[in-house]
mmCIF file of C-alpha atoms in Angstrom:
data_model
loop_
_atom_site.group_PDB
_atom_site.id
_atom_site.type_symbol
_atom_site.label_atom_id
_atom_site.label_comp_id
_atom_site.label_asym_id
_atom_site.label_seq_id
_atom_site.Cartn_x
_atom_site.Cartn_y
_atom_site.Cartn_z
ATOM 1 C CA MET A 1 0.000 0.000 0.000
ATOM 2 C CA VAL A 2 1.324 3.413 -0.943
ATOM 3 C CA ALA A 3 0.406 6.308 1.331
ATOM 4 C CA ILE A 4 -0.249 9.642 -0.332
ATOM 5 C CA ILE A 5 0.872 12.520 1.859
ATOM 6 C CA SER A 6 -1.282 15.648 1.730
ATOM 7 C CA GLU A 7 1.497 17.998 2.821
ATOM 8 C CA GLY A 8 2.237 20.491 0.094
ATOM 9 C CA ALA A 9 -1.326 20.430 -1.253
ATOM 10 C CA THR A 10 -2.438 23.774 -2.659
ATOM 11 C CA LEU A 11 -5.662 25.541 -3.540
ATOM 12 C CA ASN A 12 -6.005 28.229 -6.195
ATOM 13 C CA ILE A 13 -9.173 30.308 -6.520
ATOM 14 C CA GLY A 14 -8.344 33.504 -8.343
ATOM 15 C CA GLY A 15 -4.831 33.126 -6.931
ATOM 16 C CA ALA A 16 -2.908 30.851 -4.588
ATOM 17 C CA VAL A 17 -4.713 30.594 -1.255
ATOM 18 C CA GLY A 18 -2.310 30.784 1.677
ATOM 19 C CA LEU A 19 -2.297 29.269 5.167
ATOM 20 C CA VAL A 20 -4.455 26.254 4.204
ATOM 21 C CA THR A 21 -4.856 23.680 6.986
ATOM 22 C CA SER A 22 -7.232 21.225 5.253
ATOM 23 C CA LEU A 23 -8.729 20.620 1.803
ATOM 24 C CA SER A 24 -11.406 18.316 0.466
ATOM 25 C CA ILE A 25 -13.417 17.763 -2.679
ATOM 26 C CA SER A 26 -16.700 15.890 -2.436
ATOM 27 C CA HIS A 27 -18.487 14.394 -5.450
ATOM 28 C CA SER A 28 -22.070 13.155 -5.359
ATOM 29 C CA ARG A 29 -24.608 11.829 -7.834
ATOM 30 C CA ASP A 30 -28.339 11.526 -7.288
ATOM 31 C CA THR A 31 -30.215 8.316 -7.935
ATOM 32 C CA ILE A 32 -33.520 7.769 -9.702
ATOM 33 C CA ASP A 33 -35.982 5.366 -8.099
ATOM 34 C CA VAL A 34 -37.335 3.101 -10.872
ATOM 35 C CA SER A 35 -39.148 0.701 -8.549
ATOM 36 C CA ASN A 36 -42.724 -0.206 -9.332
ATOM 37 C CA MET A 37 -45.423 -2.564 -8.126
ATOM 38 C CA ALA A 38 -43.822 -5.460 -10.059
ATOM 39 C CA THR A 39 -40.399 -4.937 -8.472
ATOM 40 C CA ALA A 40 -39.475 -8.011 -6.451
ATOM 41 C CA GLY A 41 -37.326 -7.643 -3.348
ATOM 42 C CA GLY A 42 -35.425 -4.402 -2.844
ATOM 43 C CA LYS A 43 -35.947 -1.145 -4.654
ATOM 44 C CA GLU A 44 -34.273 -0.556 -8.017
ATOM 45 C CA PHE A 45 -32.334 2.590 -8.906
ATOM 46 C CA LEU A 46 -30.567 4.186 -11.840
ATOM 47 C CA ALA A 47 -27.706 6.639 -11.500
ATOM 48 C CA ALA A 48 -28.612 10.193 -12.471
ATOM 49 C CA LYS A 49 -26.707 11.513 -15.474
ATOM 50 C CA LEU A 50 -25.318 14.584 -13.731
ATOM 51 C CA PHE A 51 -23.129 14.849 -10.663
ATOM 52 C CA GLU A 52 -22.308 17.703 -8.340
ATOM 53 C CA ALA A 53 -19.201 18.571 -6.390
ATOM 54 C CA GLU A 54 -18.102 20.901 -3.608
ATOM 55 C CA ILE A 55 -14.707 21.941 -2.361
ATOM 56 C CA THR A 56 -14.130 22.893 1.248
ATOM 57 C CA ALA A 57 -11.008 24.441 2.686
ATOM 58 C CA GLU A 58 -10.007 25.474 6.173
ATOM 59 C CA VAL A 59 -7.462 28.280 6.377
ATOM 60 C CA GLN A 60 -5.798 30.454 8.968
ATOM 61 C CA PHE A 61 -7.482 33.760 8.138
ATOM 62 C CA ASP A 62 -5.258 36.512 6.754
ATOM 63 C CA SER A 63 -6.948 39.442 5.021
ATOM 64 C CA SER A 64 -3.633 40.401 3.381
ATOM 65 C CA ASP A 65 -3.303 36.994 1.673
ATOM 66 C CA THR A 66 -4.012 37.603 -2.027
ATOM 67 C CA GLY A 67 -5.749 34.240 -2.516
ATOM 68 C CA GLN A 68 -8.036 34.735 0.481
ATOM 69 C CA ALA A 69 -8.777 38.293 -0.676
ATOM 70 C CA ALA A 70 -9.691 36.927 -4.132
ATOM 71 C CA ILE A 71 -12.077 34.421 -2.533
ATOM 72 C CA LEU A 72 -13.772 37.100 -0.471
ATOM 73 C CA GLY A 73 -13.951 39.386 -3.520
ATOM 74 C CA GLN A 74 -15.523 36.621 -5.612
ATOM 75 C CA PHE A 75 -18.002 35.841 -2.831
ATOM 76 C CA ALA A 76 -18.988 39.417 -2.021
ATOM 77 C CA GLY A 77 -18.255 40.938 -5.426
ATOM 78 C CA THR A 78 -20.059 43.876 -6.919
ATOM 79 C CA ASP A 79 -21.810 41.816 -9.608
ATOM 80 C CA ILE A 80 -24.099 39.935 -7.220
ATOM 81 C CA ALA A 81 -27.029 39.942 -9.697
ATOM 82 C CA SER A 82 -25.122 37.686 -12.106
ATOM 83 C CA PRO A 83 -21.816 36.535 -10.631
ATOM 84 C CA SER A 84 -19.553 34.600 -12.955
ATOM 85 C CA ALA A 85 -17.846 31.348 -12.124
ATOM 86 C CA THR A 86 -14.171 31.550 -11.289
ATOM 87 C CA SER A 87 -11.500 29.008 -12.140
ATOM 88 C CA TRP A 88 -10.033 26.874 -9.374
ATOM 89 C CA SER A 89 -7.521 24.076 -8.933
ATOM 90 C CA LEU A 90 -6.895 21.696 -6.085
ATOM 91 C CA ASN A 91 -3.404 20.217 -6.225
ATOM 92 C CA PHE A 92 -2.343 17.137 -4.288
ATOM 93 C CA THR A 93 0.925 15.246 -4.761
ATOM 94 C CA ALA A 94 -1.168 12.434 -6.288
ATOM 95 C CA GLY A 95 -2.874 14.641 -8.869
ATOM 96 C CA THR A 96 -4.822 17.778 -9.661
ATOM 97 C CA PHE A 97 -8.505 18.598 -9.869
ATOM 98 C CA ALA A 98 -9.552 21.752 -11.754
ATOM 99 C CA GLY A 99 -12.655 23.485 -13.029
ATOM 100 C CA ASN A 100 -14.943 26.463 -12.463
ATOM 101 C CA GLY A 101 -17.214 27.317 -9.565
ATOM 102 C CA PHE A 102 -18.771 29.799 -7.187
ATOM 103 C CA VAL A 103 -17.781 30.552 -3.610
ATOM 104 C CA THR A 104 -20.961 29.790 -1.652
ATOM 105 C CA ALA A 105 -19.679 30.282 1.909
ATOM 106 C CA PHE A 106 -16.868 32.158 3.642
ATOM 107 C CA ASP A 107 -17.090 31.779 7.419
ATOM 108 C CA VAL A 108 -14.561 33.416 9.750
ATOM 109 C CA SER A 109 -14.285 32.374 13.389
ATOM 110 C CA GLY A 110 -12.040 32.759 16.377
ATOM 111 C CA SER A 111 -12.016 32.047 20.068
ATOM 112 C CA LEU A 112 -9.956 32.867 23.126
ATOM 113 C CA ASP A 113 -6.273 31.981 22.694
ATOM 114 C CA SER A 114 -6.657 30.610 19.178
ATOM 115 C CA VAL A 115 -5.813 31.439 15.583
ATOM 116 C CA VAL A 116 -8.580 33.135 13.588
ATOM 117 C CA THR A 117 -9.710 30.669 10.930
ATOM 118 C CA ALA A 118 -11.935 30.732 7.878
ATOM 119 C CA SER A 119 -13.937 27.982 6.250
ATOM 120 C CA VAL A 120 -14.461 28.304 2.495
ATOM 121 C CA THR A 121 -16.988 26.369 0.400
ATOM 122 C CA LEU A 122 -16.931 26.380 -3.385
ATOM 123 C CA LYS A 123 -19.712 24.856 -5.511
ATOM 124 C CA VAL A 124 -18.318 23.363 -8.712
ATOM 125 C CA SER A 125 -20.039 24.462 -11.919
ATOM 126 C CA GLY A 126 -19.545 22.207 -14.940
ATOM 127 C CA ASP A 127 -16.987 19.507 -15.555
ATOM 128 C CA ILE A 128 -13.946 18.697 -13.446
ATOM 129 C CA THR A 129 -10.649 17.852 -15.095
ATOM 130 C CA GLN A 130 -8.360 15.481 -13.294
ATOM 131 C CA GLY A 131 -4.676 15.087 -13.946
#
């Protein structure tokens, strides 16, 4: 078994995002229930044609970090009526995921004697390339 180390992984959303402490990409696909009164035993399903994906990142918040500033600008940009998708890439030592998407959440938090952190969620729009 070969272990893939996540150290050195990077996230780019309108620029390299600094101070990242964790990254994940989650893919999901709906199912279509095709069961009917003649179905024997368990229910039957088909896989839906389309899938969806989300990226989440935890970072140590730094408003001077150009990547974090780009995320916040894309999230709270001036063109809220029709925001455009931004390109992103998620780079692990084992490979890269890339595509377009929208920042859907940017949550900043802190507590006594701790580092201020931010949680970023990006909804993928369209296809994902993997390399």
